[in-house]
Amino acid sequence: LLKEKGLKTVLVSNGYVNPAPLKELIGQMDAINVDLKSMREDFYKKICKGKLQPVLDNIRTIGESNVHLELTTLLIPGLNDSDEELRELIDFVAEIDRRIPLHFSAFHPQHKMRDRQRTPEDILLHARELAREKLDYVFLGNVALEGTSDTHCANCGHLLISRDWYSTNTVGLDTSTCEKCAQETGIVGVGQEASH
């Protein structure tokens, strides 16, 4: 019904869905953001009460479709923020497509996880730097660090989209190409509103 009205559809998911319904969802969505909680099976079993492999398989399926895909990982100190796991996650995303936006979000102690400290800014910045070695679009969330949620051209570094919490300004895009170097960015946008 939304598509009939010309509206865009976005799904935010934990990625834990059976293959047949996922294919139906992909056919109805314009964009999907999957929370990839960890690259460790034991994390999924203990913390999420689920399994990792179906999530990885579904991310691959979405990544191979025509739907815009973004991934988000909440970095929880001591649980999923080791260099080894970060590199494994980054390699997994890069293997699918280096242009998939990856968001590292800061953890804040709440609800059933009050025993952990909030994610230190240096851990978030370190994760971002590791990821930028292999991925074009890496962002930080749940934290106010200037410039870490902006989108820059992967080819020339030109600012494409500036963000300040919920305020977004498209500044360097010509449709989906960089205004400065004409590099195709893969950014999906409608008018002045763009997604990445």
Short mmCIF file of N, CA, C and O in Angstrom, two decimals, residues 47-123:
data_model
loop_
_atom_site.label_atom_id
_atom_site.label_comp_id
_atom_site.label_asym_id
_atom_site.label_seq_id
_atom_site.Cartn_x
_atom_site.Cartn_y
_atom_site.Cartn_z
N ILE A 47 23.54 -13.96 24.65
CA ILE A 47 22.95 -12.63 24.77
C ILE A 47 21.64 -12.50 23.99
O ILE A 47 20.67 -11.92 24.47
N CYS A 48 21.60 -13.04 22.78
CA CYS A 48 20.44 -12.86 21.91
C CYS A 48 19.47 -14.04 21.93
O CYS A 48 18.38 -13.95 21.38
N LYS A 49 19.91 -15.15 22.51
CA LYS A 49 19.10 -16.38 22.51
C LYS A 49 18.76 -16.82 21.09
O LYS A 49 17.66 -17.26 20.78
N GLY A 50 19.74 -16.65 20.20
CA GLY A 50 19.54 -17.01 18.81
C GLY A 50 20.80 -17.59 18.22
O GLY A 50 21.71 -18.02 18.94
N LYS A 51 20.86 -17.61 16.89
CA LYS A 51 22.01 -18.17 16.17
C LYS A 51 22.56 -17.12 15.22
O LYS A 51 21.81 -16.35 14.60
N LEU A 52 23.87 -17.12 15.06
CA LEU A 52 24.54 -16.16 14.20
C LEU A 52 24.39 -16.48 12.72
O LEU A 52 24.13 -15.59 11.91
N GLN A 53 24.54 -17.73 12.32
CA GLN A 53 24.61 -18.07 10.90
C GLN A 53 23.40 -17.62 10.09
O GLN A 53 23.58 -17.09 8.99
N PRO A 54 22.17 -17.77 10.60
CA PRO A 54 21.04 -17.27 9.80
C PRO A 54 21.13 -15.76 9.54
O PRO A 54 20.75 -15.29 8.46
N VAL A 55 21.65 -15.02 10.50
CA VAL A 55 21.79 -13.57 10.32
C VAL A 55 22.82 -13.27 9.22
O VAL A 55 22.58 -12.46 8.34
N LEU A 56 23.96 -13.96 9.27
CA LEU A 56 24.99 -13.77 8.24
C LEU A 56 24.46 -14.16 6.86
O LEU A 56 24.68 -13.44 5.88
N ASP A 57 23.75 -15.28 6.80
CA ASP A 57 23.17 -15.73 5.52
C ASP A 57 22.19 -14.70 4.98
O ASP A 57 22.18 -14.40 3.78
N ASN A 58 21.36 -14.14 5.87
CA ASN A 58 20.36 -13.16 5.43
C ASN A 58 21.01 -11.85 4.99
O ASN A 58 20.55 -11.22 4.04
N ILE A 59 22.08 -11.46 5.66
CA ILE A 59 22.80 -10.26 5.24
C ILE A 59 23.36 -10.46 3.82
O ILE A 59 23.26 -9.57 2.97
N ARG A 60 23.91 -11.64 3.57
CA ARG A 60 24.42 -11.93 2.22
C ARG A 60 23.29 -11.87 1.19
O ARG A 60 23.45 -11.31 0.10
N THR A 61 22.15 -12.47 1.52
CA THR A 61 21.00 -12.47 0.61
C THR A 61 20.56 -11.05 0.30
O THR A 61 20.33 -10.70 -0.87
N ILE A 62 20.44 -10.22 1.32
CA ILE A 62 20.03 -8.83 1.11
C ILE A 62 21.09 -8.09 0.30
O ILE A 62 20.78 -7.34 -0.62
N GLY A 63 22.36 -8.33 0.64
CA GLY A 63 23.46 -7.68 -0.06
C GLY A 63 23.53 -8.02 -1.54
O GLY A 63 24.02 -7.23 -2.35
N GLU A 64 23.04 -9.19 -1.91
CA GLU A 64 23.05 -9.61 -3.31
C GLU A 64 21.79 -9.17 -4.06
O GLU A 64 21.67 -9.41 -5.25
N SER A 65 20.86 -8.53 -3.34
CA SER A 65 19.62 -8.05 -3.97
C SER A 65 19.79 -6.61 -4.42
O SER A 65 20.86 -6.02 -4.29
N ASN A 66 18.71 -6.03 -4.91
CA ASN A 66 18.73 -4.63 -5.34
C ASN A 66 18.31 -3.68 -4.23
O ASN A 66 18.16 -2.48 -4.47
N VAL A 67 18.11 -4.20 -3.02
CA VAL A 67 17.68 -3.37 -1.90
C VAL A 67 18.90 -2.70 -1.26
O VAL A 67 19.95 -3.34 -1.11
N HIS A 68 18.75 -1.45 -0.88
CA HIS A 68 19.83 -0.73 -0.19
C HIS A 68 20.00 -1.36 1.20
O HIS A 68 19.05 -1.47 1.96
N LEU A 69 21.23 -1.76 1.52
CA LEU A 69 21.52 -2.43 2.79
C LEU A 69 22.49 -1.60 3.62
O LEU A 69 23.48 -1.07 3.10
N GLU A 70 22.19 -1.47 4.91
CA GLU A 70 23.11 -0.89 5.88
C GLU A 70 23.17 -1.81 7.08
O GLU A 70 22.22 -2.54 7.36
N LEU A 71 24.31 -1.80 7.77
CA LEU A 71 24.50 -2.64 8.95
C LEU A 71 24.83 -1.78 10.15
O LEU A 71 25.53 -0.76 10.02
N THR A 72 24.37 -2.20 11.32
CA THR A 72 24.67 -1.50 12.56
C THR A 72 25.16 -2.51 13.59
O THR A 72 24.56 -3.57 13.76
N THR A 73 26.26 -2.17 14.26
CA THR A 73 26.78 -2.99 15.35
C THR A 73 26.94 -2.13 16.59
O THR A 73 27.64 -1.12 16.56
N LEU A 74 26.26 -2.51 17.65
CA LEU A 74 26.38 -1.86 18.95
C LEU A 74 27.63 -2.43 19.61
O LEU A 74 27.69 -3.62 19.89
N LEU A 75 28.63 -1.57 19.84
CA LEU A 75 29.88 -2.05 20.44
C LEU A 75 29.76 -2.04 21.96
O LEU A 75 29.65 -0.98 22.58
N ILE A 76 29.78 -3.25 22.53
CA ILE A 76 29.63 -3.41 23.98
C ILE A 76 31.00 -3.77 24.56
O ILE A 76 31.57 -4.81 24.21
N PRO A 77 31.55 -2.91 25.42
CA PRO A 77 32.89 -3.15 25.97
C PRO A 77 33.05 -4.55 26.55
O PRO A 77 32.24 -5.01 27.35
N GLY A 78 34.10 -5.23 26.08
CA GLY A 78 34.42 -6.56 26.58
C GLY A 78 33.62 -7.70 25.99
O GLY A 78 33.91 -8.86 26.24
N LEU A 79 32.61 -7.39 25.19
CA LEU A 79 31.77 -8.46 24.61
C LEU A 79 31.94 -8.63 23.11
O LEU A 79 31.91 -9.75 22.61
N ASN A 80 32.07 -7.53 22.37
CA ASN A 80 32.18 -7.66 20.91
C ASN A 80 33.07 -6.59 20.29
O ASN A 80 32.91 -6.26 19.13
N ASP A 81 34.01 -6.04 21.08
CA ASP A 81 34.82 -4.92 20.59
C ASP A 81 36.31 -5.23 20.43
O ASP A 81 37.12 -4.32 20.27
N SER A 82 36.67 -6.51 20.45
CA SER A 82 38.09 -6.86 20.27
C SER A 82 38.51 -6.59 18.83
O SER A 82 37.69 -6.64 17.91
N ASP A 83 39.79 -6.31 18.63
CA ASP A 83 40.30 -6.10 17.28
C ASP A 83 40.04 -7.30 16.39
O ASP A 83 39.69 -7.16 15.22
N GLU A 84 40.21 -8.49 16.95
CA GLU A 84 39.99 -9.72 16.17
C GLU A 84 38.56 -9.78 15.64
O GLU A 84 38.33 -10.05 14.46
N GLU A 85 37.60 -9.51 16.52
CA GLU A 85 36.21 -9.58 16.09
C GLU A 85 35.86 -8.44 15.15
O GLU A 85 35.13 -8.62 14.17
N LEU A 86 36.38 -7.25 15.43
CA LEU A 86 36.12 -6.11 14.55
C LEU A 86 36.63 -6.41 13.14
O LEU A 86 35.93 -6.15 12.15
N ARG A 87 37.84 -6.94 13.04
CA ARG A 87 38.40 -7.25 11.72
C ARG A 87 37.58 -8.32 11.00
O ARG A 87 37.39 -8.26 9.78
N GLU A 88 37.10 -9.29 11.76
CA GLU A 88 36.26 -10.34 11.16
C GLU A 88 34.97 -9.74 10.61
O GLU A 88 34.53 -10.07 9.50
N LEU A 89 34.35 -8.86 11.37
CA LEU A 89 33.12 -8.19 10.95
C LEU A 89 33.38 -7.34 9.70
O LEU A 89 32.63 -7.42 8.72
N ILE A 90 34.44 -6.56 9.72
CA ILE A 90 34.80 -5.69 8.60
C ILE A 90 35.07 -6.52 7.34
O ILE A 90 34.59 -6.19 6.25
N ASP A 91 35.81 -7.61 7.48
CA ASP A 91 36.09 -8.48 6.33
C ASP A 91 34.81 -9.09 5.77
O ASP A 91 34.65 -9.20 4.54
N PHE A 92 33.90 -9.47 6.65
CA PHE A 92 32.63 -10.04 6.22
C PHE A 92 31.85 -9.03 5.37
O PHE A 92 31.37 -9.34 4.29
N VAL A 93 31.76 -7.80 5.85
CA VAL A 93 31.03 -6.76 5.11
C VAL A 93 31.73 -6.46 3.79
O VAL A 93 31.09 -6.40 2.72
N ALA A 94 33.04 -6.29 3.81
CA ALA A 94 33.80 -5.96 2.60
C ALA A 94 33.68 -7.06 1.55
O ALA A 94 33.66 -6.77 0.34
N GLU A 95 33.59 -8.29 1.99
CA GLU A 95 33.46 -9.42 1.05
C GLU A 95 32.15 -9.32 0.27
O GLU A 95 32.08 -9.70 -0.90
N ILE A 96 31.12 -8.79 0.90
CA ILE A 96 29.82 -8.63 0.21
C ILE A 96 29.87 -7.41 -0.71
O ILE A 96 29.58 -7.50 -1.89
N ASP A 97 30.23 -6.25 -0.13
CA ASP A 97 30.34 -5.02 -0.92
C ASP A 97 30.92 -3.93 -0.03
O ASP A 97 30.34 -3.58 0.99
N ARG A 98 32.04 -3.38 -0.42
CA ARG A 98 32.73 -2.37 0.39
C ARG A 98 31.92 -1.08 0.54
O ARG A 98 32.21 -0.23 1.36
N ARG A 99 30.86 -0.92 -0.28
CA ARG A 99 30.03 0.28 -0.19
C ARG A 99 28.87 0.15 0.78
O ARG A 99 28.11 1.09 0.96
N ILE A 100 28.72 -1.01 1.42
CA ILE A 100 27.66 -1.16 2.42
C ILE A 100 28.01 -0.28 3.61
O ILE A 100 29.07 -0.43 4.20
N PRO A 101 27.13 0.67 3.97
CA PRO A 101 27.40 1.49 5.14
C PRO A 101 27.38 0.66 6.42
O PRO A 101 26.49 -0.16 6.63
N LEU A 102 28.39 0.89 7.25
CA LEU A 102 28.50 0.21 8.55
C LEU A 102 28.46 1.26 9.64
O LEU A 102 29.24 2.21 9.62
N HIS A 103 27.54 1.09 10.57
CA HIS A 103 27.38 2.00 11.70
C HIS A 103 27.86 1.31 12.97
O HIS A 103 27.37 0.22 13.30
N PHE A 104 28.80 1.92 13.67
CA PHE A 104 29.18 1.46 15.00
C PHE A 104 28.48 2.36 16.00
O PHE A 104 28.70 3.58 16.01
N SER A 105 27.65 1.77 16.83
CA SER A 105 26.91 2.56 17.82
C SER A 105 27.50 2.37 19.21
O SER A 105 27.94 1.28 19.57
N ALA A 106 27.46 3.45 19.97
CA ALA A 106 27.95 3.41 21.35
C ALA A 106 26.91 2.75 22.25
O ALA A 106 25.73 3.04 22.15
N PHE A 107 27.39 1.86 23.10
CA PHE A 107 26.55 1.21 24.10
C PHE A 107 26.42 2.12 25.32
O PHE A 107 27.39 2.78 25.72
N HIS A 108 25.22 2.17 25.88
CA HIS A 108 24.98 2.89 27.14
C HIS A 108 24.30 1.92 28.09
O HIS A 108 23.33 1.26 27.71
N PRO A 109 24.79 1.77 29.33
CA PRO A 109 24.21 0.80 30.27
C PRO A 109 22.72 1.07 30.50
O PRO A 109 22.35 2.16 30.92
N GLN A 110 21.90 0.07 30.21
CA GLN A 110 20.46 0.19 30.40
C GLN A 110 19.84 -1.18 30.58
O GLN A 110 20.47 -2.20 30.31
N HIS A 111 18.62 -1.20 31.02
CA HIS A 111 17.78 -2.39 31.13
C HIS A 111 18.53 -3.55 31.79
O HIS A 111 18.90 -3.45 32.95
N LYS A 112 18.79 -4.63 31.07
CA LYS A 112 19.42 -5.82 31.66
C LYS A 112 20.94 -5.80 31.57
O LYS A 112 21.58 -6.76 31.99
N MET A 113 21.51 -4.74 31.03
CA MET A 113 22.97 -4.66 30.91
C MET A 113 23.49 -3.40 31.58
O MET A 113 24.11 -2.55 30.96
N ARG A 114 23.26 -3.32 32.85
CA ARG A 114 23.76 -2.17 33.61
C ARG A 114 25.15 -2.45 34.19
O ARG A 114 25.75 -1.57 34.79
N ASP A 115 25.65 -3.67 33.98
CA ASP A 115 26.93 -4.06 34.55
C ASP A 115 28.12 -3.70 33.65
O ASP A 115 29.26 -3.92 34.02
N ARG A 116 27.85 -3.12 32.50
CA ARG A 116 28.90 -2.74 31.55
C ARG A 116 29.01 -1.23 31.49
O ARG A 116 28.01 -0.53 31.60
N GLN A 117 30.23 -0.74 31.24
CA GLN A 117 30.41 0.70 31.05
C GLN A 117 29.95 1.10 29.66
O GLN A 117 29.84 0.25 28.76
N ARG A 118 29.71 2.37 29.47
CA ARG A 118 29.37 2.85 28.12
C ARG A 118 30.61 2.68 27.25
O ARG A 118 31.74 2.60 27.74
N THR A 119 30.40 2.64 25.94
CA THR A 119 31.52 2.45 25.02
C THR A 119 32.40 3.69 25.01
O THR A 119 31.92 4.79 24.70
N PRO A 120 33.69 3.54 25.33
CA PRO A 120 34.59 4.70 25.29
C PRO A 120 34.74 5.23 23.86
O PRO A 120 34.74 4.47 22.89
N GLU A 121 34.87 6.54 23.74
CA GLU A 121 34.99 7.17 22.42
C GLU A 121 36.20 6.64 21.66
O GLU A 121 36.13 6.47 20.44
N ASP A 122 37.30 6.35 22.37
CA ASP A 122 38.49 5.88 21.65
C ASP A 122 38.26 4.52 21.01
O ASP A 122 38.82 4.22 19.96
N ILE A 123 37.43 3.67 21.62
CA ILE A 123 37.09 2.37 21.02
C ILE A 123 36.29 2.58 19.74
O ILE A 123 36.53 1.93 18.72
#
